[in-house]
XYZ file of C-alpha atoms in Angstrom:
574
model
C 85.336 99.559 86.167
C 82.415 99.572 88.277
C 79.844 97.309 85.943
C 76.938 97.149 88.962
C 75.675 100.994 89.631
C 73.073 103.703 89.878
C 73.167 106.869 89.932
C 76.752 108.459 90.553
C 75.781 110.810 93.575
C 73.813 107.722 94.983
C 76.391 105.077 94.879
C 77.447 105.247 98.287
C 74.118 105.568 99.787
C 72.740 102.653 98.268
C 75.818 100.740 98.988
C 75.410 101.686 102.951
C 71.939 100.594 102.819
C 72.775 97.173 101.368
C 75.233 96.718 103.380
C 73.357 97.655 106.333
C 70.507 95.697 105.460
C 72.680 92.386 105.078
C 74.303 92.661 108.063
C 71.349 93.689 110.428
C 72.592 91.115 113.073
C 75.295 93.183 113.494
C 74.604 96.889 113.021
C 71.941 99.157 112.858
C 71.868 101.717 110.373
C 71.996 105.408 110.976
C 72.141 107.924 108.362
C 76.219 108.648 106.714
C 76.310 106.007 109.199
C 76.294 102.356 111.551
C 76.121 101.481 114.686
C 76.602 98.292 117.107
C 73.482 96.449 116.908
C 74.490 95.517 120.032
C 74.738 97.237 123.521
C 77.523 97.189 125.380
C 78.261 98.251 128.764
C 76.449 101.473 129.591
C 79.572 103.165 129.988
C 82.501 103.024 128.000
C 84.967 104.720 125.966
C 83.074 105.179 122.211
C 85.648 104.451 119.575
C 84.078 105.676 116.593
C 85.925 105.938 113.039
C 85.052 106.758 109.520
C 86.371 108.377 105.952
C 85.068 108.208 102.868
C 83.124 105.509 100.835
C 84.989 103.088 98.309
C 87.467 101.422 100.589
C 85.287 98.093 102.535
C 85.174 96.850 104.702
C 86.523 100.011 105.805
C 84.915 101.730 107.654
C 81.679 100.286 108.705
C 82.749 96.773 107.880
C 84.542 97.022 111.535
C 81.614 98.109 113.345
C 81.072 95.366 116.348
C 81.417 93.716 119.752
C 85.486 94.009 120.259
C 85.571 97.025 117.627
C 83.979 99.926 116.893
C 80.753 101.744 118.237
C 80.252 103.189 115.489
C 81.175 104.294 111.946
C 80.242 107.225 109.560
C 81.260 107.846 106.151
C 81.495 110.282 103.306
C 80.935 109.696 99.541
C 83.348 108.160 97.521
C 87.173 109.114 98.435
C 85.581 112.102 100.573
C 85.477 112.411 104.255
C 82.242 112.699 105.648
C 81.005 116.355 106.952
C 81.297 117.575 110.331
C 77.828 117.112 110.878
C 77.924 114.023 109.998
C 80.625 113.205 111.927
C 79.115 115.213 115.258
C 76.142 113.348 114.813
C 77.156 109.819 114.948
C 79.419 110.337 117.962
C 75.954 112.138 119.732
C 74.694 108.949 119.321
C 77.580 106.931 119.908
C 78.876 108.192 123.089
C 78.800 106.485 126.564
C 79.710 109.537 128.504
C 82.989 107.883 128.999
C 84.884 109.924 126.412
C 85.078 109.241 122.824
C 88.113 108.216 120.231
C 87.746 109.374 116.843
C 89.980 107.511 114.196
C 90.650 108.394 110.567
C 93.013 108.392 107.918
C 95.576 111.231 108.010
C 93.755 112.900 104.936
C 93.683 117.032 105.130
C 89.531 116.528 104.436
C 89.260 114.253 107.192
C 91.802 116.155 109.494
C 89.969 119.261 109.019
C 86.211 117.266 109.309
C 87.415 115.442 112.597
C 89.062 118.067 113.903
C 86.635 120.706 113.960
C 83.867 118.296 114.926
C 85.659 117.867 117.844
C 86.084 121.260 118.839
C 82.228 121.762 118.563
C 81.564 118.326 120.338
C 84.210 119.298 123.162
C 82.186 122.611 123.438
C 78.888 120.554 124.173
C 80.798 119.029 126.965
C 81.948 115.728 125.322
C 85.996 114.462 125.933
C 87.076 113.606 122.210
C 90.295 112.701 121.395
C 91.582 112.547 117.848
C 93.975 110.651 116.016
C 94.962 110.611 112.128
C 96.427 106.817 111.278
C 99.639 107.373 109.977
C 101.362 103.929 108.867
C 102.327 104.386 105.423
C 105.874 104.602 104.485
C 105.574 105.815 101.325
C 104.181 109.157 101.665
C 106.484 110.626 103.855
C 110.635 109.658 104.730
C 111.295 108.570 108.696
C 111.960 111.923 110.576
C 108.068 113.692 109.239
C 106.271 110.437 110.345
C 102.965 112.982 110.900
C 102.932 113.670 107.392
C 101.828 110.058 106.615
C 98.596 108.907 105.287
C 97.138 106.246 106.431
C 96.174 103.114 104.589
C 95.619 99.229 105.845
C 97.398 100.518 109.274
C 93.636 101.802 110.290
C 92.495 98.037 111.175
C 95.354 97.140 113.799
C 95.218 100.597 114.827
C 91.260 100.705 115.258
C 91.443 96.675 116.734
C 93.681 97.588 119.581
C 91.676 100.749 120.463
C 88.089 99.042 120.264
C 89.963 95.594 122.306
C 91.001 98.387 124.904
C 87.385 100.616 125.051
C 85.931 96.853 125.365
C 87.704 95.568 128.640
C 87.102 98.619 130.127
C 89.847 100.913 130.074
C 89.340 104.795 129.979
C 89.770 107.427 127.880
C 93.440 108.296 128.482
C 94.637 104.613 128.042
C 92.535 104.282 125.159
C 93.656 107.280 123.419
C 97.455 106.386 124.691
C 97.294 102.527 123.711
C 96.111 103.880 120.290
C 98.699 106.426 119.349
C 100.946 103.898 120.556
C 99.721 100.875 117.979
C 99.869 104.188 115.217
C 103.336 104.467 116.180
C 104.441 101.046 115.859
C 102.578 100.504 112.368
C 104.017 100.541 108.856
C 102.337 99.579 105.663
C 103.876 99.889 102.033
C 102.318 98.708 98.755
C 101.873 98.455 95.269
C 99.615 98.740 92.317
C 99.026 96.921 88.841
C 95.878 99.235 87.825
C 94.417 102.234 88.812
C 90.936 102.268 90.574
C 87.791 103.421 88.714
C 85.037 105.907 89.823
C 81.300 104.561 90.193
C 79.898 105.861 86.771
C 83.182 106.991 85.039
C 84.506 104.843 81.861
C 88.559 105.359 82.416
C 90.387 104.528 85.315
C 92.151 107.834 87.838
C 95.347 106.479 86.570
C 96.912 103.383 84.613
C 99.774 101.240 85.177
C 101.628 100.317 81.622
C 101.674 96.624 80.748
C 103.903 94.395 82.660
C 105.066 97.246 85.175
C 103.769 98.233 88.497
C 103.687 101.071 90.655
C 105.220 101.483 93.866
C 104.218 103.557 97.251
C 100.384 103.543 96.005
C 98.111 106.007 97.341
C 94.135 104.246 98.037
C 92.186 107.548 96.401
C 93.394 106.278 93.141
C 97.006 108.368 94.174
C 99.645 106.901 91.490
C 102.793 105.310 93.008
C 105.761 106.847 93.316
C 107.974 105.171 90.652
C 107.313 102.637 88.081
C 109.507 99.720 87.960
C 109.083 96.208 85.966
C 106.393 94.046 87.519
C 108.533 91.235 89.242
C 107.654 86.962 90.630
C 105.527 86.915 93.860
C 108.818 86.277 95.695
C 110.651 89.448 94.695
C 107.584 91.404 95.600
C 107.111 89.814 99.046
C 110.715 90.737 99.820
C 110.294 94.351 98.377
C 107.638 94.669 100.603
C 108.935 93.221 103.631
C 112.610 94.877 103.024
C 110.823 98.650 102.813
C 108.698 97.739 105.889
C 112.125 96.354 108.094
C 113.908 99.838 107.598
C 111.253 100.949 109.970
C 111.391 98.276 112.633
C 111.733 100.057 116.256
C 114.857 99.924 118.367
C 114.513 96.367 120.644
C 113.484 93.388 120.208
C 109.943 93.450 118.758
C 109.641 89.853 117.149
C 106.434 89.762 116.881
C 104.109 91.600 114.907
C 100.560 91.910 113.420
C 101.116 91.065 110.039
C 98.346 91.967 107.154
C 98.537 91.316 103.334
C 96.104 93.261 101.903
C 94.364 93.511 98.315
C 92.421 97.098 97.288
C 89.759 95.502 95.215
C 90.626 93.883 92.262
C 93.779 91.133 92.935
C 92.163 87.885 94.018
C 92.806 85.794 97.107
C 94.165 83.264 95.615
C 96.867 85.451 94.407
C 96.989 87.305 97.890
C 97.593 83.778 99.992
C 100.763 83.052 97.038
C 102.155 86.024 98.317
C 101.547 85.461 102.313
C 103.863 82.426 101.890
C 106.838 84.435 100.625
C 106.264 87.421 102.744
C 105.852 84.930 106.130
C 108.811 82.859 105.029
C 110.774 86.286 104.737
C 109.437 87.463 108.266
C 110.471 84.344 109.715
C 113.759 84.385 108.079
C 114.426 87.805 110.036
C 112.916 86.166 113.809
C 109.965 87.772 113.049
C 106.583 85.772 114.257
C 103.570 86.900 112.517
C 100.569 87.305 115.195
C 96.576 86.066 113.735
C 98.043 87.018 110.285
C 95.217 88.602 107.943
C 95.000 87.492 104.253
C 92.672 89.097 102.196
C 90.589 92.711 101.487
C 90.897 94.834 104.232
C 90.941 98.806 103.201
C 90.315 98.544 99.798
C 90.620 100.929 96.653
C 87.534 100.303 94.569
C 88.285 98.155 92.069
C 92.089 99.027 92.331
C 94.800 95.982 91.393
C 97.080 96.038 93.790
C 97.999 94.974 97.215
C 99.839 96.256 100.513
C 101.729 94.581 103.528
C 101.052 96.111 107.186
C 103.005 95.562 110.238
C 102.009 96.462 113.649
C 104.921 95.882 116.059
C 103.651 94.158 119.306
C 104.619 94.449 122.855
C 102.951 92.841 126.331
C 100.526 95.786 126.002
C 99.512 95.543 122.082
C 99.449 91.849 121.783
C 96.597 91.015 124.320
C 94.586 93.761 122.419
C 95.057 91.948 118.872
C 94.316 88.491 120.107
C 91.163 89.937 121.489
C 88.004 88.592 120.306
C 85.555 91.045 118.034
C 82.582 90.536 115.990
C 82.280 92.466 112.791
C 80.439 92.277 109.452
C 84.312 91.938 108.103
C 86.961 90.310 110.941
C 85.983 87.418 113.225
C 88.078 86.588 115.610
C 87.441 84.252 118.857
C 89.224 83.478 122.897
C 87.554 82.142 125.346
C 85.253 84.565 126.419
C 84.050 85.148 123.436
C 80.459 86.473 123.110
C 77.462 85.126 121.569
C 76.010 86.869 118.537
C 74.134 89.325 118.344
C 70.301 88.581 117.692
C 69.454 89.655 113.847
C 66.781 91.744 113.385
C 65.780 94.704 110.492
C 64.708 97.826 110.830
C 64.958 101.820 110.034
C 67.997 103.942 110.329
C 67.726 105.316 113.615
C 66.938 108.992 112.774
C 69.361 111.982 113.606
C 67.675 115.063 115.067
C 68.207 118.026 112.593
C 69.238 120.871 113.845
C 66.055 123.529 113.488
C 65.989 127.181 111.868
C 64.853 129.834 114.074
C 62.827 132.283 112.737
C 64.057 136.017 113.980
C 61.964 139.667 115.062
C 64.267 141.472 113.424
C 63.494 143.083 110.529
C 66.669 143.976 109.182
C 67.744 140.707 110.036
C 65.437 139.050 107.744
C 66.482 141.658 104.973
C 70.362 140.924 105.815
C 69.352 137.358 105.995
C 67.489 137.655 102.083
C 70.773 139.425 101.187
C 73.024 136.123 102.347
C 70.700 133.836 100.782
C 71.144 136.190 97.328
C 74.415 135.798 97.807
C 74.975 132.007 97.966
C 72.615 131.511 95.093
C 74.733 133.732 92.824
C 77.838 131.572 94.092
C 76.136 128.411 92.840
C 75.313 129.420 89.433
C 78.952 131.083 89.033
C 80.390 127.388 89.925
C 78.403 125.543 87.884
C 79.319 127.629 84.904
C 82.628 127.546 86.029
C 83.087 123.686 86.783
C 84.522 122.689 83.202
C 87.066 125.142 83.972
C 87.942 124.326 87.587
C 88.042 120.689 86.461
C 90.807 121.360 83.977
C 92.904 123.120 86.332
C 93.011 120.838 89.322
C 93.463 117.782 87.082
C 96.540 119.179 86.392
C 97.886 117.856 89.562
C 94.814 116.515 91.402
C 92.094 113.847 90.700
C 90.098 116.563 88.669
C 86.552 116.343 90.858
C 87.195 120.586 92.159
C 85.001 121.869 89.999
C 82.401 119.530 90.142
C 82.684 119.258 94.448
C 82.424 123.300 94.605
C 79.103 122.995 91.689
C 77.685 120.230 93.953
C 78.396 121.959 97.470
C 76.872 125.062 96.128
C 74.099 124.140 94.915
C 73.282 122.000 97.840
C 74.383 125.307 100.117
C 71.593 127.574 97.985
C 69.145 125.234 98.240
C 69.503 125.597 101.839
C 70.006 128.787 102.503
C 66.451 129.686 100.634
C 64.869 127.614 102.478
C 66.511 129.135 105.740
C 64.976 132.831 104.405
C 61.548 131.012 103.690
C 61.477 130.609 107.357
C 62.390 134.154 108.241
C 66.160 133.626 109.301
C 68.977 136.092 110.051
C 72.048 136.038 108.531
C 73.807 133.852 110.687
C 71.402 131.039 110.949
C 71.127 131.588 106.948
C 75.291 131.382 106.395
C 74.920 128.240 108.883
C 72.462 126.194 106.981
C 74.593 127.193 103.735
C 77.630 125.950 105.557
C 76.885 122.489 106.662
C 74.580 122.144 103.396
C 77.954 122.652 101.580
C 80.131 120.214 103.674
C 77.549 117.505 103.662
C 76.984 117.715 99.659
C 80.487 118.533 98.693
C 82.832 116.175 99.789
C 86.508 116.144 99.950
C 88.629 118.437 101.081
C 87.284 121.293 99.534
C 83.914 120.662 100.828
C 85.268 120.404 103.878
C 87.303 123.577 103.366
C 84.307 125.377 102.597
C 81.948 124.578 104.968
C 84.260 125.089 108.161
C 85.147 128.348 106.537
C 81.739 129.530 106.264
C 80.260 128.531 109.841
C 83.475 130.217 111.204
C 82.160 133.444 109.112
C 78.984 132.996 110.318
C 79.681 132.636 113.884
C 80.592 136.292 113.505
C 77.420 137.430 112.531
C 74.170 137.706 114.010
C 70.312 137.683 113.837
C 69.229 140.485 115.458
C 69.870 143.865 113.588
C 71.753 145.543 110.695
C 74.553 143.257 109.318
C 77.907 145.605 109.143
C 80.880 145.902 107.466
C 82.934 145.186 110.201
C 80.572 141.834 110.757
C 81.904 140.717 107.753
C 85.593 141.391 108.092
C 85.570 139.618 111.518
C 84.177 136.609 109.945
C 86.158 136.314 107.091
C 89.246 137.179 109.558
C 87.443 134.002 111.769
C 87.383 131.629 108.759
C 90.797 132.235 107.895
C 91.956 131.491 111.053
C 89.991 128.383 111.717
C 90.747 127.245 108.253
C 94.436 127.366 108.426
C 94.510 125.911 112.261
C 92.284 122.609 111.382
C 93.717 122.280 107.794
C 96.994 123.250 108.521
C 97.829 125.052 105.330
C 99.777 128.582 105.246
C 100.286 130.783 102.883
C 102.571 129.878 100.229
C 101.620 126.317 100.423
C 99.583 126.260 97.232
C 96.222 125.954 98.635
C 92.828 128.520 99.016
C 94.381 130.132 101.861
C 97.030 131.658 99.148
C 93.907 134.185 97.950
C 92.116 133.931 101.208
C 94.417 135.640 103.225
C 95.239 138.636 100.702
C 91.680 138.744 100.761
C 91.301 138.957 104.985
C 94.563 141.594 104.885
C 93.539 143.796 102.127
C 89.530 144.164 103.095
C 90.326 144.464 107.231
C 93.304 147.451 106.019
C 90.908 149.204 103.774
C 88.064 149.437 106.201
C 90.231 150.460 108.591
C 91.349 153.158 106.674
C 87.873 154.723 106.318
C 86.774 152.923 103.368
C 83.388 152.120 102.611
C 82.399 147.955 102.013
C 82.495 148.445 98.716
C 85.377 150.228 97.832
C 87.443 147.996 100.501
C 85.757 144.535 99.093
C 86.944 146.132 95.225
C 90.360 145.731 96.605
C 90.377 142.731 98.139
C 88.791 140.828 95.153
C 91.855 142.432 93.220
C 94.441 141.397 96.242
C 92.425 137.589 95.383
C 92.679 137.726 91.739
C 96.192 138.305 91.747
C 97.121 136.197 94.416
C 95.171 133.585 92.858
C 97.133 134.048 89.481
C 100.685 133.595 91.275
C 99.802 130.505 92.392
C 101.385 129.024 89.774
C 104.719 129.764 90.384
C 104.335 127.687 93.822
C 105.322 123.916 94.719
C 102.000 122.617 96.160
C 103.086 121.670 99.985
C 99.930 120.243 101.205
C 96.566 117.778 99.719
C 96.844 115.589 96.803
C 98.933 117.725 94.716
C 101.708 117.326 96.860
C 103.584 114.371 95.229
C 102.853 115.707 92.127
C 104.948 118.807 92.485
C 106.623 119.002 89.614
C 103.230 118.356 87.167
C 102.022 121.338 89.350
C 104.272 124.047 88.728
C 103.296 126.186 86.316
C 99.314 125.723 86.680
C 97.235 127.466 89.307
C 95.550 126.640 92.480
C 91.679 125.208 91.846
C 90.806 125.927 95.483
C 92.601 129.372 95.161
C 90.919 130.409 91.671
C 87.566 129.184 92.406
C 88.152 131.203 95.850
C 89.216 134.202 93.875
C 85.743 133.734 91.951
C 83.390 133.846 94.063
C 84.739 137.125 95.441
C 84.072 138.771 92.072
C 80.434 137.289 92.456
C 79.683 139.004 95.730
C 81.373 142.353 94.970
C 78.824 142.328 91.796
C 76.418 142.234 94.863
C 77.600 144.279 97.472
C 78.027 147.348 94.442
C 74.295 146.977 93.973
C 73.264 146.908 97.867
C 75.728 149.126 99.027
């Protein structure tokens, strides 16, 4: 339990500040975000990374000469927006191309990815890669269905090692990708992790048992056996990590034993001697081994064993010197310290709202603005409700993500009309409002979905029918190429695309907006309603399958919701 807090929405602010302000010799604080304190070379690869709060030192604990450029981070368990993320790497960027590293979670793969679409239309070269190292949450053969876990700080070491010496973007990106590759974590859990403000933890671990194949968003294992001697669990560790060693030689490695928050070190260095004497036992050389908290899980009891298989390439990169607020390490040329100092967060420039001439445009944009209000008071009635019915299979937080995004979303999409925007610049604001407050993958979800709809639109004129059909056709489409989700796989895009289908056909066919948008809310509803019969494929749910069945999609009813709250509105400003 988290005994030291504040204010539950404020938590991971006020831990970023603190931490910012502490280690002020080494970064500079920038808002969701840090930087180097530091310059480097004026041109350079940037190798920024980030994901959500509760896991330090990750991310911004490996901010530094050797390391990062920069990190940016979301609230607890949630990725950061795609603002947020597009603004750091603004900043960041040496005009020498720019890495972006994250966990392979679908709210950071959608965040990343589409902030690197809009950042590669702005001219930048970003590459993108999800860390994918742990064994448990996907069998060899779907290796890109991994998450990743402790396998971020090799991964992220080697790339910032290689951006540091010089190298550019393409062996940066391909030295990377190949460290991912070669990396394998697996761990365990005695406790579950709990929430800043909450009194239970996600999950619990029965007395004298443990859980195996942890997840670090409080994710139970997946199975339960009896908890065992610090030898048998350094061998179960080691044994599930060796069924992944690479064809060749590869006897040396990066080795890390990690704990998520709430095992102490002194337990942690008991169980580096059994897990080196079992490496060793297999010609296995462990490289600067790591001991201690590394990607944490709150206050989560548990702890995890990485291995990063090194080559001629890799090893040079590992042994290379850095300079964090959380890993140390020297050679020869190593560099002096940066000089402390204190200051503000270096301020983002916010993107401004541009007032339009049209007057039907303003009208249309009033309309938008009515319309996202609505939304957020139909949430936060509804939030009990959506609650209930992700916890089923998820962490629970659905209903409370979609009240919070909303809310956030109307606030700014009145203040968009008070400055006499269109539509588009009015669904924008709402957008990214929604994404930054949100959180998670639904946030994220939401808040791609939206800018995609409003890219469609426009601020000049009548808003149309057909405006609105080629946006929700646009958000569709973005959704389920950056999320990756398809219909049938248990997610929002089971009601959304009914929804797209049944409004484009009936406009088509002569209809007017309303009467099509009256049968695409019905095409939602009852898609939304069948998603019970389906085996979540994608998200959180996934290993949960089996708890799932029977229970509908949150992201699909909630969906399915708000198109009953805007056909309420188009049938009175038809």
């Amino acid at each position: 339990m988290t005994h030291i807090s504040t204010m539950t929405e404020q938590f991971a602010q006020y831990a970023l500040e603190g931490f910012c302000s502490s280690n002020s010799h080494i970064v500079q604080h920038v808002f969701d975000g840090v930087m180097r304190r530091k310059e480097s070379r004026k041109r350079k690869v940037a190798v920024v990374i980030g994901g959500g709060s509760g896991h330090y030192p990750a991310f911004v604990g490996y901010v530094g000469t050797g390391f990062a450029d920069a990190a940016v981070v979301g609230d607890i368990f949630a990725s950061p927006s795609t603002r947020q993320i597009c603004d750091i790497v603004r900043l960041a960027s040496k005009n020498a191309g720019v890495l972006l590293g994250f966990g392979n979670y679908a709210g950071d793969v959608l965040n990343f990815g589409f902030a690197a679409e809009r950042l590669r239309g702005e001219g930048l070269d970003v590459r993108v890669l999800g860390i994918t190292d742990d064994i448990a949450s996907a069998p060899i053969g779907r290796e890109t269905e991994r998450r990743g876990v402790c396998g971020d700080l090799p991964v992220f070491k080697i790339a910032g090692a290689s951006a540091e010496r010089g190298d550019d973007i393409d062996t940066v990106e391909r030295l990377a990708r190949l460290a991912n590759s070669r990396t394998h974590s697996f761990g365990i859990a005695f406790g579950g992790c709990t929430l800043p403000g909450a009194d239970k933890p996600l999950f619990t671990v029965k007395k004298g048992m443990m859980a195996i194949g942890l997840g670090i968003h409080g994710e139970p294992g997946i199975e339960t056996r009896p908890l065992e001697n610090a030898e048998d669990i350094a061998m179960l560790l080691v044994d599930r990590i060796l069924l992944e060693r690479p064809q060749g030689s590869f006897g040396r490695a990066a080795v890390i034993v990690n704990g998520l928050g709430g095992t102490k070190y002194e337990e942690l260095y008991v169980l580096w001697n059994y897990v080196r004497k079992a490496l060793l036992s297999q010609n296995i050389t462990p490289v600067i081994p790591l001991v201690g908290e590394y990607i944490t899980s709150l206050d989560m009891e548990g702890c995890s064993l990485t291995l990063t298989w090194l080559d001629d390439e890799l090893e040079p990169l590992w042994r290379a010197a850095c300079d964090t607020a959380a890993l140390h390490l020297t050679d020869s040329e190593q560099e002096d310290r940066p000089a402390s100092g204190d200051g503000p967060p270096v301020a983002v420039p916010e993107a401004s709202v541009k007032a339009t001439e049209s007057g039907d445009a303003r009208k249309a944009g009033l309309l938008v603005a009515e319309g996202v209000v609505r939304i957020a008071k139909m949430l936060a009635e509804n939030a009990e409700e959506l609650g209930w019915i992700d916890a089923q299979a998820g962490d629970g937080d659905h209903g409370l993500g979609m009240a919070r995004g909303s809310a956030a979303a109307a606030k700014a999409a009145q203040e968009a009309v008070s400055l006499g925007a269109g539509p588009a610049s009015v669904l924008t604001a709402a957008a990214d409002a929604w994404a930054d407050r949100a959180g998670g993958t639904s946030g994220a979800i939401w808040g791609l979905g939206l800018r995609s709809a409003a890219s469609e639109l426009s601020d000049y004129g009548v808003m149309t029918g057909q405006q609105a059909v080629r946006g929700a056709r646009r958000a569709l489409e973005n959704i389920m190429e950056f999320g990756g989700a398809k219909v049938g796989d248990k997610t929002l895009v089971d009601a959304l695309s009914p929804f797209v289908e049944t409004l484009t056909e009936a406009l088509e066919r002569g209809g007017t907006l309303k009467s099509s948008w009256r049968k695409a809310e019905k095409a939602a509803q009852d898609a939304a309603i069948a998603t019970a019969a389906l085996s979540p494929k994608r998200g959180r749910a996934k290993p949960l399958a089996e708890r799932s069945l029977g229970h509908r999609d949150a992201g699909a009813v909630s969906f399915a919701m708000t198109t009953k709250t805007i056909l309420d509105l188009v049938e009175q400003n038809s």
